[in-house]
Amino acid sequence: MPDFEPHDEPVAAVFAQCAKVVDKDAWLHLLSENTTSPSLEAFPDCLDAHAASLNLPVWIADLARIEWARHQAMTTESPSPDRAGALGINPTLQLIPCSWSGLADLFSYKTEPDTAMVRRGQTTIGIWKVGAHLVTEALPDEDLLVLKLVLENIPREEVATLGQVPVGAIDHAVNRAVRRGLLVTPHHGIRRTDDFPRGRDVPEEFFHTTAFSLQWHLTQACDLHCRHCYDRTDRLAIPFAKACSVLGELRAFCTERYLDGHISFTGGNPLLYPEFNELYKKAADYGFSVGILGNPTSKSRVEELIAIARPRFYQVSLEGLREHNDHIRGAGHFDRVMEFLELLRELGISSMVMLTLTRANLEEVIPLAELLEARTDLFTFNRLSLVGEGANLALPETKDFERILRDYHPRAHPGSPVALKDNLFNVIRFEQGGPFFGGCAGHGCSAAFNFVSLLPDGEVHACRKFPSLIGNINEQTISEIYDCEEARRYRRGTLACDDCSIRPVCGGCLAVTSSLGLNIYKDRDPFCFINPDAV
């Protein structure tokens, strides 16, 4: 009696890709052949035994083994993060060693498979389930290393030492495996609390993140004296040894929550921190992506940084066109920035330009954006906070602010460096039917959610633009500060916006609200122009 009948539905269902690449007559012959074991599991061996005589593709048996593994993974219960203990390997994972590359790609197409992509080459195919979705991928060496690390409980630092790579590279590999579901863990990233307002039709992506940013004001030292500076107080910078321990604490915070860490070094002028290069290298070795919020500098100074690790971006500031900008930031500053932007482009570093919006430069925003369109990779602005020396300036009238937002918004289109930052741009998106953008820092008002600010003396604030103390790195760890009650209050934001449809991608600006003497936990951003009848 034949093990596989000519019309055996289970075989055709499990080995569907094989059926697509095998001639119909050969396929029927295979199904009618006697084999030693009447099971689906034996079908790959059946293909292997008859490949030559039936002139089948030489890689057909490997393809069948992959399909059988896919069937096993699909019929295994998906892991539940709620029931997971520590970090572990996805229990649905199947590993198939193959002598051919390109076989995993045959499962990426809904049409006829392109067998021309199959080439001889040793590879390991991973098959696992994420929810109801089945993943089939050729696993790179870093994935196989991560699986070994987790299976044998090998410390990441030991793996980094043996592989002669920065430990940050191992952290990234683990995080990538977690995000793809190759590894499972009871917690992954950081998420808004259940009592956070859900808004209306706001995608889930705005409630969860796998990235965390530390805006680190290394020093108060600065080669400029801007008229809107938020803080000119004499804060002594923490010593280099303590700064290094802060990097270790940030890594611990990110690894325990499976976050990709980013550091924006700023000041003052961060390059004036005495041991900046050493700290920058240590941050890069830990695997943090690093950006610089600073002032124009020399080509040789930038090349020093590139030799250590290429910055993710370098941000400078302009406060309008030449005359107004130089009134705020000092004579000659505008031209130095323009020359520096050319230098960054020459050196292949992404450039960003930020403007602080005031009543005096309101009408210069769009002309400046037009001037910078061919000179920078990103231009954006946020509103002045009336703190520090900024208290001597003035915010725009609310009606003028709304007008500028409406005029500016159409210019922020794909392919343009003109970008959106102020949360209230989402009011316009809401009126137009979306889609929403991430707001100030990716999740509406993200104060103490996916970023915090560390000041030179160790104070940690929810947002640098206004006094929002949540802890001190000299007395607490980053994890302790992040989880404290004050940080939760800033993350929660104002109750006044709870019933608003776009609350998760907006929340106004706490810094502006606070600087106008209002209660950030009870009052709405006074610049909000959403139609109350529409929310």
Short mmCIF file of C-alpha atoms in Angstrom, two decimals, residues 5-457:
data_model
loop_
_atom_site.label_atom_id
_atom_site.label_comp_id
_atom_site.label_asym_id
_atom_site.label_seq_id
_atom_site.Cartn_x
_atom_site.Cartn_y
_atom_site.Cartn_z
CA GLU A 5 -1.72 8.66 -2.05
CA PRO A 6 -1.78 10.71 -5.28
CA HIS A 7 -4.33 13.08 -3.81
CA ASP A 8 -3.02 13.12 -0.22
CA GLU A 9 -4.21 16.56 0.95
CA PRO A 10 -1.93 16.79 4.06
CA VAL A 11 1.20 16.32 1.94
CA ALA A 12 0.19 19.01 -0.54
CA ALA A 13 -0.68 21.38 2.30
CA VAL A 14 2.53 20.88 4.31
CA PHE A 15 4.92 20.78 1.33
CA ALA A 16 3.25 23.44 -0.79
CA GLN A 17 6.47 25.10 -1.97
CA CYS A 18 7.92 21.74 -3.00
CA ALA A 19 4.77 21.04 -5.01
CA LYS A 20 5.26 24.35 -6.85
CA VAL A 21 8.77 23.55 -8.05
CA VAL A 22 8.32 19.84 -8.86
CA ASP A 23 6.88 18.71 -12.19
CA LYS A 24 3.30 17.43 -11.79
CA ASP A 25 4.07 13.93 -13.05
CA ALA A 26 7.10 13.66 -10.78
CA TRP A 27 5.02 14.87 -7.85
CA LEU A 28 2.33 12.24 -8.45
CA HIS A 29 5.03 9.60 -8.77
CA LEU A 30 6.53 10.66 -5.43
CA LEU A 31 3.17 10.45 -3.70
CA SER A 32 2.59 6.95 -4.98
CA GLU A 33 6.04 5.58 -4.10
CA ASN A 34 6.41 3.18 -1.20
CA THR A 35 8.63 4.49 1.60
CA THR A 36 9.82 2.97 4.81
CA SER A 37 7.71 5.17 7.05
CA PRO A 38 4.11 6.26 6.35
CA SER A 39 4.53 9.74 7.87
CA LEU A 40 4.75 13.32 6.71
CA GLU A 41 8.09 13.58 8.49
CA ALA A 42 9.52 10.98 6.07
CA PHE A 43 8.60 12.93 2.94
CA PRO A 44 11.86 14.99 2.82
CA ASP A 45 13.84 11.70 2.85
CA CYS A 46 11.58 10.40 0.07
CA LEU A 47 12.43 13.46 -2.01
CA ASP A 48 16.12 13.02 -1.28
CA ALA A 49 16.05 9.36 -2.36
CA HIS A 50 14.34 10.08 -5.69
CA ALA A 51 15.85 13.48 -6.54
CA ALA A 52 18.34 12.13 -9.07
CA SER A 53 16.05 9.64 -10.81
CA LEU A 54 13.23 12.16 -11.18
CA ASN A 55 15.56 15.02 -12.12
CA LEU A 56 14.39 17.10 -9.16
CA PRO A 57 16.19 20.26 -8.01
CA VAL A 58 19.25 19.24 -6.01
CA TRP A 59 18.07 21.38 -3.09
CA ILE A 60 14.54 19.91 -2.92
CA ALA A 61 15.17 17.84 0.21
CA ASP A 62 16.42 20.89 2.13
CA LEU A 63 13.33 22.81 1.02
CA ALA A 64 11.12 19.99 2.25
CA ARG A 65 12.88 19.94 5.63
CA ILE A 66 12.21 23.65 5.96
CA GLU A 67 8.54 23.11 5.13
CA TRP A 68 8.25 20.31 7.66
CA ALA A 69 9.85 22.57 10.30
CA ARG A 70 7.39 25.34 9.38
CA HIS A 71 4.53 22.90 9.94
CA GLN A 72 5.93 21.93 13.34
CA ALA A 73 6.38 25.56 14.36
CA MET A 74 2.90 26.50 13.18
CA THR A 75 1.30 23.71 15.20
CA THR A 76 3.22 24.67 18.37
CA GLU A 77 1.56 27.10 20.76
CA SER A 78 2.93 30.63 20.49
CA PRO A 79 4.82 31.90 23.54
CA SER A 80 2.99 34.24 25.88
CA PRO A 81 5.16 37.05 27.26
CA ASP A 82 2.95 37.11 30.35
CA ARG A 83 3.97 33.54 31.15
CA ALA A 84 7.63 33.93 30.25
CA GLY A 85 10.16 33.86 33.03
CA ALA A 86 13.54 35.31 32.19
CA LEU A 87 14.92 35.87 28.70
CA GLY A 88 14.57 32.64 26.72
CA ILE A 89 14.48 31.11 23.26
CA ASN A 90 11.13 31.08 21.46
CA PRO A 91 9.76 27.56 22.08
CA THR A 92 8.43 27.36 18.51
CA LEU A 93 11.93 27.85 17.06
CA GLN A 94 13.14 25.24 14.57
CA LEU A 95 16.72 25.35 13.23
CA ILE A 96 17.44 23.69 9.89
CA PRO A 97 21.04 23.46 8.59
CA CYS A 98 21.06 23.76 4.80
CA SER A 99 23.59 23.39 2.03
CA TRP A 100 21.83 26.06 -0.03
CA SER A 101 21.26 29.79 0.41
CA GLY A 102 18.14 31.57 -0.81
CA LEU A 103 15.67 28.89 0.25
CA ALA A 104 14.18 31.06 3.02
CA ASP A 105 13.44 33.73 0.43
CA LEU A 106 11.09 31.35 -1.39
CA PHE A 107 8.61 31.95 1.44
CA SER A 108 8.63 35.71 0.96
CA TYR A 109 6.54 35.67 -2.19
CA LYS A 110 2.86 34.96 -2.66
CA THR A 111 3.35 34.29 -6.38
CA GLU A 112 5.45 31.59 -8.02
CA PRO A 113 8.78 31.18 -6.18
CA ASP A 114 11.92 32.45 -7.92
CA THR A 115 14.23 29.44 -7.72
CA ALA A 116 16.99 31.31 -9.56
CA MET A 117 17.92 32.90 -6.23
CA VAL A 118 18.94 29.53 -4.74
CA ARG A 119 22.72 29.10 -4.59
CA ARG A 120 25.04 26.57 -3.02
CA GLY A 121 26.17 27.74 0.39
CA GLN A 122 25.99 26.58 4.00
CA THR A 123 23.37 28.40 6.04
CA THR A 124 21.07 27.87 9.01
CA ILE A 125 17.38 28.53 8.54
CA GLY A 126 15.37 29.64 11.54
CA ILE A 127 11.62 29.09 11.66
CA TRP A 128 9.54 30.47 14.53
CA LYS A 129 6.11 31.85 15.29
CA VAL A 130 5.28 35.36 16.48
CA GLY A 131 1.59 35.40 17.36
CA ALA A 132 -0.10 33.90 14.32
CA HIS A 133 2.72 34.94 11.98
CA LEU A 134 5.33 32.42 10.86
CA VAL A 135 8.87 33.70 10.33
CA THR A 136 11.35 31.93 8.03
CA GLU A 137 14.81 33.48 7.85
CA ALA A 138 18.41 32.60 7.13
CA LEU A 139 20.04 33.37 10.48
CA PRO A 140 23.28 35.38 10.50
CA ASP A 141 26.14 34.41 12.79
CA GLU A 142 25.10 37.05 15.34
CA ASP A 143 21.72 35.36 15.81
CA LEU A 144 23.35 31.97 16.31
CA LEU A 145 25.72 33.55 18.82
CA VAL A 146 22.80 35.09 20.72
CA LEU A 147 20.99 31.75 20.84
CA LYS A 148 24.12 30.12 22.24
CA LEU A 149 24.53 32.95 24.75
CA VAL A 150 20.98 32.52 26.05
CA LEU A 151 20.94 28.72 25.94
CA GLU A 152 24.20 28.42 27.90
CA ASN A 153 23.63 31.52 30.05
CA ILE A 154 26.94 33.09 29.02
CA PRO A 155 27.51 36.68 30.25
CA ARG A 156 27.43 39.23 27.45
CA GLU A 157 30.71 40.75 28.59
CA GLU A 158 32.42 37.37 28.23
CA VAL A 159 31.08 36.94 24.70
CA ALA A 160 32.25 40.45 23.79
CA THR A 161 35.74 39.76 25.14
CA LEU A 162 36.06 36.45 23.30
CA GLY A 163 34.77 37.97 20.08
CA GLN A 164 36.88 41.12 20.50
CA VAL A 165 33.86 43.34 19.90
CA PRO A 166 32.32 46.11 22.06
CA VAL A 167 29.74 44.80 24.50
CA GLY A 168 27.27 47.19 22.89
CA ALA A 169 27.35 45.06 19.74
CA ILE A 170 26.17 42.07 21.80
CA ASP A 171 23.44 44.17 23.43
CA HIS A 172 22.17 45.24 20.00
CA ALA A 173 22.14 41.65 18.76
CA VAL A 174 20.08 40.54 21.78
CA ASN A 175 17.64 43.44 21.41
CA ARG A 176 17.22 42.72 17.72
CA ALA A 177 16.46 39.07 18.46
CA VAL A 178 13.90 40.08 21.11
CA ARG A 179 12.12 42.47 18.75
CA ARG A 180 11.90 39.83 16.04
CA GLY A 181 10.49 37.27 18.47
CA LEU A 182 13.49 34.93 18.17
CA LEU A 183 13.89 35.43 21.91
CA VAL A 184 11.02 35.90 24.34
CA THR A 185 10.97 37.91 27.53
CA PRO A 186 8.29 38.99 30.04
CA HIS A 187 9.00 42.65 29.32
CA HIS A 188 10.21 44.35 26.19
CA GLY A 189 10.74 48.08 25.86
CA ILE A 190 8.73 50.64 27.81
CA ARG A 191 5.00 51.19 27.54
CA ARG A 192 2.47 53.80 28.58
CA THR A 193 0.48 52.75 31.64
CA ASP A 194 -3.03 51.33 31.30
CA ASP A 195 -4.56 54.50 32.76
CA PHE A 196 -2.89 56.71 30.14
CA PRO A 197 -5.55 58.31 27.87
CA ARG A 198 -6.00 56.26 24.71
CA GLY A 199 -7.38 58.97 22.46
CA ARG A 200 -9.25 57.96 19.33
CA ASP A 201 -7.84 55.98 16.42
CA VAL A 202 -4.27 56.49 17.64
CA PRO A 203 -2.03 53.59 16.53
CA GLU A 204 -0.59 51.33 19.23
CA GLU A 205 2.96 52.25 18.18
CA PHE A 206 2.63 55.55 20.03
CA PHE A 207 2.12 53.78 23.37
CA HIS A 208 5.25 51.64 23.26
CA THR A 209 8.92 52.19 22.42
CA THR A 210 12.10 50.16 22.24
CA ALA A 211 14.38 53.23 22.28
CA PHE A 212 15.42 55.53 25.10
CA SER A 213 17.33 58.83 24.90
CA LEU A 214 19.45 60.58 27.48
CA GLN A 215 19.93 64.28 26.76
CA TRP A 216 23.15 64.83 28.64
CA HIS A 217 24.17 68.40 29.41
CA LEU A 218 27.80 67.67 30.15
CA THR A 219 28.92 71.17 31.02
CA GLN A 220 27.70 74.72 31.45
CA ALA A 221 30.83 75.97 29.65
CA CYS A 222 29.90 77.59 26.35
CA ASP A 223 31.55 79.76 23.72
CA LEU A 224 28.25 81.59 23.15
CA HIS A 225 25.96 83.63 25.38
CA CYS A 226 22.52 83.39 23.81
CA ARG A 227 19.78 85.77 24.87
CA HIS A 228 17.30 82.93 25.46
CA CYS A 229 19.61 80.53 27.33
CA TYR A 230 17.61 78.40 29.75
CA ASP A 231 20.33 78.06 32.36
CA ARG A 232 23.45 80.14 32.97
CA THR A 233 23.85 79.02 36.58
CA ASP A 234 27.17 77.67 37.80
CA ARG A 235 26.60 73.91 37.81
CA LEU A 236 29.86 72.02 38.29
CA ALA A 237 30.22 69.06 35.96
CA ILE A 238 30.39 65.61 37.50
CA PRO A 239 33.91 64.07 37.41
CA PHE A 240 34.92 61.82 34.52
CA ALA A 241 34.90 58.68 36.67
CA LYS A 242 31.32 59.34 37.74
CA ALA A 243 30.35 60.14 34.15
CA CYS A 244 31.67 56.71 33.13
CA SER A 245 29.57 55.06 35.83
CA VAL A 246 26.52 56.92 34.48
CA LEU A 247 27.12 55.25 31.13
CA GLY A 248 27.20 51.89 32.89
CA GLU A 249 23.93 52.65 34.66
CA LEU A 250 22.31 53.72 31.39
CA ARG A 251 23.43 50.46 29.80
CA ALA A 252 21.99 48.51 32.75
CA PHE A 253 18.68 50.37 32.40
CA CYS A 254 18.53 49.67 28.67
CA THR A 255 19.58 46.02 28.87
CA GLU A 256 17.10 45.12 31.61
CA ARG A 257 14.28 46.61 29.52
CA TYR A 258 15.66 45.59 26.09
CA LEU A 259 15.97 49.18 24.86
CA ASP A 260 18.28 50.70 22.29
CA GLY A 261 20.00 53.59 24.02
CA HIS A 262 20.76 56.97 22.49
CA ILE A 263 22.75 59.83 24.01
CA SER A 264 22.57 63.43 22.86
CA PHE A 265 25.65 65.13 24.26
CA THR A 266 24.99 68.82 24.78
CA GLY A 267 25.73 71.64 27.21
CA GLY A 268 26.65 74.48 27.12
CA ASN A 269 29.01 73.23 24.49
CA PRO A 270 29.68 69.53 25.13
CA LEU A 271 33.00 69.63 23.26
CA LEU A 272 34.34 71.84 26.06
CA TYR A 273 34.00 69.02 28.58
CA PRO A 274 37.67 68.19 29.35
CA GLU A 275 37.43 64.42 28.75
CA PHE A 276 34.83 64.56 26.02
CA ASN A 277 36.63 62.28 23.56
CA GLU A 278 37.19 59.60 26.19
CA LEU A 279 33.56 59.70 27.32
CA TYR A 280 32.34 59.73 23.71
CA LYS A 281 34.40 56.60 22.95
CA LYS A 282 33.07 54.80 26.01
CA ALA A 283 29.50 55.65 25.00
CA ALA A 284 30.14 54.29 21.51
CA ASP A 285 31.72 51.10 22.91
CA TYR A 286 28.60 50.54 25.00
CA GLY A 287 26.65 50.56 21.75
CA PHE A 288 24.77 53.81 22.28
CA SER A 289 23.99 55.81 19.18
CA VAL A 290 25.41 59.25 19.86
CA GLY A 291 24.38 62.68 18.64
CA ILE A 292 25.80 66.10 19.41
CA LEU A 293 23.78 69.22 20.14
CA GLY A 294 26.43 71.90 20.01
CA ASN A 295 28.07 74.80 18.25
CA PRO A 296 30.07 74.95 15.02
CA THR A 297 33.62 73.66 15.41
CA SER A 298 36.67 72.95 13.26
CA LYS A 299 37.07 70.25 10.65
CA SER A 300 39.87 68.64 12.62
CA ARG A 301 37.67 68.45 15.73
CA VAL A 302 34.89 66.71 13.83
CA GLU A 303 37.38 64.33 12.26
CA GLU A 304 38.56 63.37 15.76
CA LEU A 305 35.03 62.28 16.55
CA ILE A 306 34.62 60.39 13.29
CA ALA A 307 37.84 58.48 14.05
CA ILE A 308 36.21 57.28 17.29
CA ALA A 309 32.67 56.70 15.99
CA ARG A 310 30.63 58.62 13.45
CA PRO A 311 27.98 60.75 15.23
CA ARG A 312 24.42 59.84 14.40
CA PHE A 313 23.82 63.56 13.83
CA TYR A 314 25.21 66.95 14.72
CA GLN A 315 22.63 69.59 15.62
CA VAL A 316 23.24 73.33 15.63
CA SER A 317 20.86 76.21 16.21
CA LEU A 318 19.72 79.21 14.23
CA GLU A 319 17.19 81.73 15.51
CA GLY A 320 16.17 83.25 12.21
CA LEU A 321 17.88 85.00 9.33
CA ARG A 322 21.33 86.57 9.72
CA GLU A 323 20.47 89.83 11.50
CA HIS A 324 18.07 88.40 14.06
CA ASN A 325 20.09 85.24 14.65
CA ASP A 326 23.28 87.20 15.33
CA HIS A 327 21.36 89.49 17.68
CA ILE A 328 20.42 86.40 19.72
CA ARG A 329 23.60 84.29 19.36
CA GLY A 330 26.37 86.77 18.61
CA ALA A 331 27.93 88.49 15.62
CA GLY A 332 29.08 86.16 12.83
CA HIS A 333 27.25 83.12 14.19
CA PHE A 334 24.89 82.79 11.21
CA ASP A 335 27.72 82.59 8.68
CA ARG A 336 29.69 80.16 10.86
CA VAL A 337 26.67 77.84 10.97
CA MET A 338 26.22 77.99 7.20
CA GLU A 339 29.89 77.10 6.67
CA PHE A 340 29.65 74.34 9.27
CA LEU A 341 26.64 72.78 7.55
CA GLU A 342 28.73 72.54 4.38
CA LEU A 343 31.51 70.88 6.39
CA LEU A 344 29.13 68.31 7.89
CA ARG A 345 27.85 67.45 4.42
CA GLU A 346 31.42 67.12 3.14
CA LEU A 347 32.25 64.74 6.00
CA GLY A 348 29.05 62.72 5.56
CA ILE A 349 27.48 63.59 8.92
CA SER A 350 23.74 64.14 9.17
CA SER A 351 23.04 67.76 10.10
CA MET A 352 20.11 69.19 12.01
CA VAL A 353 19.11 72.80 12.61
CA MET A 354 16.84 73.81 15.47
CA LEU A 355 15.08 77.15 16.01
CA THR A 356 13.51 78.38 19.25
CA LEU A 357 10.29 80.11 18.29
CA THR A 358 9.62 83.56 19.77
CA ARG A 359 7.43 86.50 18.92
CA ALA A 360 10.43 88.25 17.34
CA ASN A 361 11.44 85.47 14.90
CA LEU A 362 7.98 84.11 14.05
CA GLU A 363 7.95 85.54 10.54
CA GLU A 364 11.46 84.28 9.80
CA VAL A 365 10.68 80.59 10.29
CA ILE A 366 9.48 79.87 6.76
CA PRO A 367 12.12 82.01 4.99
CA LEU A 368 14.80 80.24 7.04
CA ALA A 369 13.32 76.84 6.22
CA GLU A 370 13.46 77.73 2.51
CA LEU A 371 17.05 78.92 2.81
CA LEU A 372 18.12 75.72 4.59
CA GLU A 373 16.30 73.28 2.32
CA ALA A 374 19.41 72.51 0.27
CA ARG A 375 21.85 72.95 3.16
CA THR A 376 20.74 70.63 5.97
CA ASP A 377 19.22 67.21 6.49
CA LEU A 378 16.58 68.40 8.96
CA PHE A 379 15.14 71.69 10.12
CA THR A 380 12.56 72.11 12.83
CA PHE A 381 11.52 74.38 15.69
CA ASN A 382 9.91 74.40 19.09
CA ARG A 383 8.46 77.14 21.22
CA LEU A 384 10.41 79.24 23.67
CA SER A 385 10.06 78.35 27.33
CA LEU A 386 10.08 81.48 29.49
CA VAL A 387 12.75 80.30 31.93
CA GLY A 388 16.29 81.48 32.57
CA GLU A 389 17.27 84.29 30.24
CA GLY A 390 14.42 83.22 27.97
CA ALA A 391 12.06 84.95 30.40
CA ASN A 392 13.23 88.26 28.91
CA LEU A 393 11.79 87.34 25.51
CA ALA A 394 8.18 86.88 24.42
CA LEU A 395 6.14 84.03 23.00
CA PRO A 396 4.07 84.63 19.86
CA GLU A 397 0.41 85.58 20.08
CA THR A 398 -1.65 82.39 19.94
CA LYS A 399 -3.42 83.36 16.72
CA ASP A 400 -0.08 84.09 15.02
CA PHE A 401 1.36 80.79 16.24
CA GLU A 402 -1.53 78.85 14.71
CA ARG A 403 -1.13 80.75 11.44
CA ILE A 404 2.56 79.89 11.19
CA LEU A 405 1.88 76.22 11.93
CA ARG A 406 -0.72 76.07 9.16
CA ASP A 407 1.61 77.81 6.69
CA TYR A 408 4.59 75.66 7.64
CA HIS A 409 2.86 72.27 7.76
CA PRO A 410 2.51 71.69 3.96
CA ARG A 411 6.26 72.23 3.55
CA ALA A 412 7.06 69.19 5.70
CA HIS A 413 6.58 66.60 2.99
CA PRO A 414 8.55 63.39 2.29
CA GLY A 415 11.94 64.18 0.82
CA SER A 416 12.12 67.63 2.39
CA PRO A 417 14.38 68.42 5.37
CA VAL A 418 11.59 70.60 6.73
CA ALA A 419 10.26 68.59 9.69
CA LEU A 420 7.61 68.75 12.39
CA LYS A 421 8.29 68.83 16.13
CA ASP A 422 5.67 70.79 18.06
CA ASN A 423 2.92 68.46 19.28
CA LEU A 424 0.23 70.87 18.12
CA PHE A 425 0.97 70.03 14.48
CA ASN A 426 -1.09 66.92 15.23
CA VAL A 427 -4.15 69.15 15.62
CA ILE A 428 -3.78 69.93 11.92
CA ARG A 429 -3.23 66.24 11.15
CA PHE A 430 -6.38 65.43 13.12
CA GLU A 431 -8.40 67.98 11.14
CA GLN A 432 -7.09 66.49 7.89
CA GLY A 433 -7.74 62.90 8.92
CA GLY A 434 -4.14 61.97 9.80
CA PRO A 435 -1.81 60.19 9.79
CA PHE A 436 -0.31 61.42 13.06
CA PHE A 437 3.38 62.03 13.54
CA GLY A 438 5.29 61.35 16.74
CA GLY A 439 5.21 64.84 18.16
CA CYS A 440 8.03 66.41 20.13
CA ALA A 441 10.01 63.22 20.81
CA GLY A 442 8.14 60.41 19.12
CA HIS A 443 5.26 59.89 21.58
CA GLY A 444 3.56 63.25 21.97
CA CYS A 445 4.87 64.93 25.10
CA SER A 446 7.51 62.37 25.99
CA ALA A 447 8.80 64.00 29.17
CA ALA A 448 10.21 61.23 31.39
CA PHE A 449 8.82 58.58 29.01
CA ASN A 450 11.34 57.81 26.28
CA PHE A 451 13.86 60.45 27.34
CA VAL A 452 15.17 62.38 30.32
CA SER A 453 17.66 65.22 30.67
CA LEU A 454 20.78 64.92 32.81
CA LEU A 455 22.33 68.22 33.92
CA PRO A 456 26.05 68.77 34.56
CA ASP A 457 25.78 68.47 38.34
#
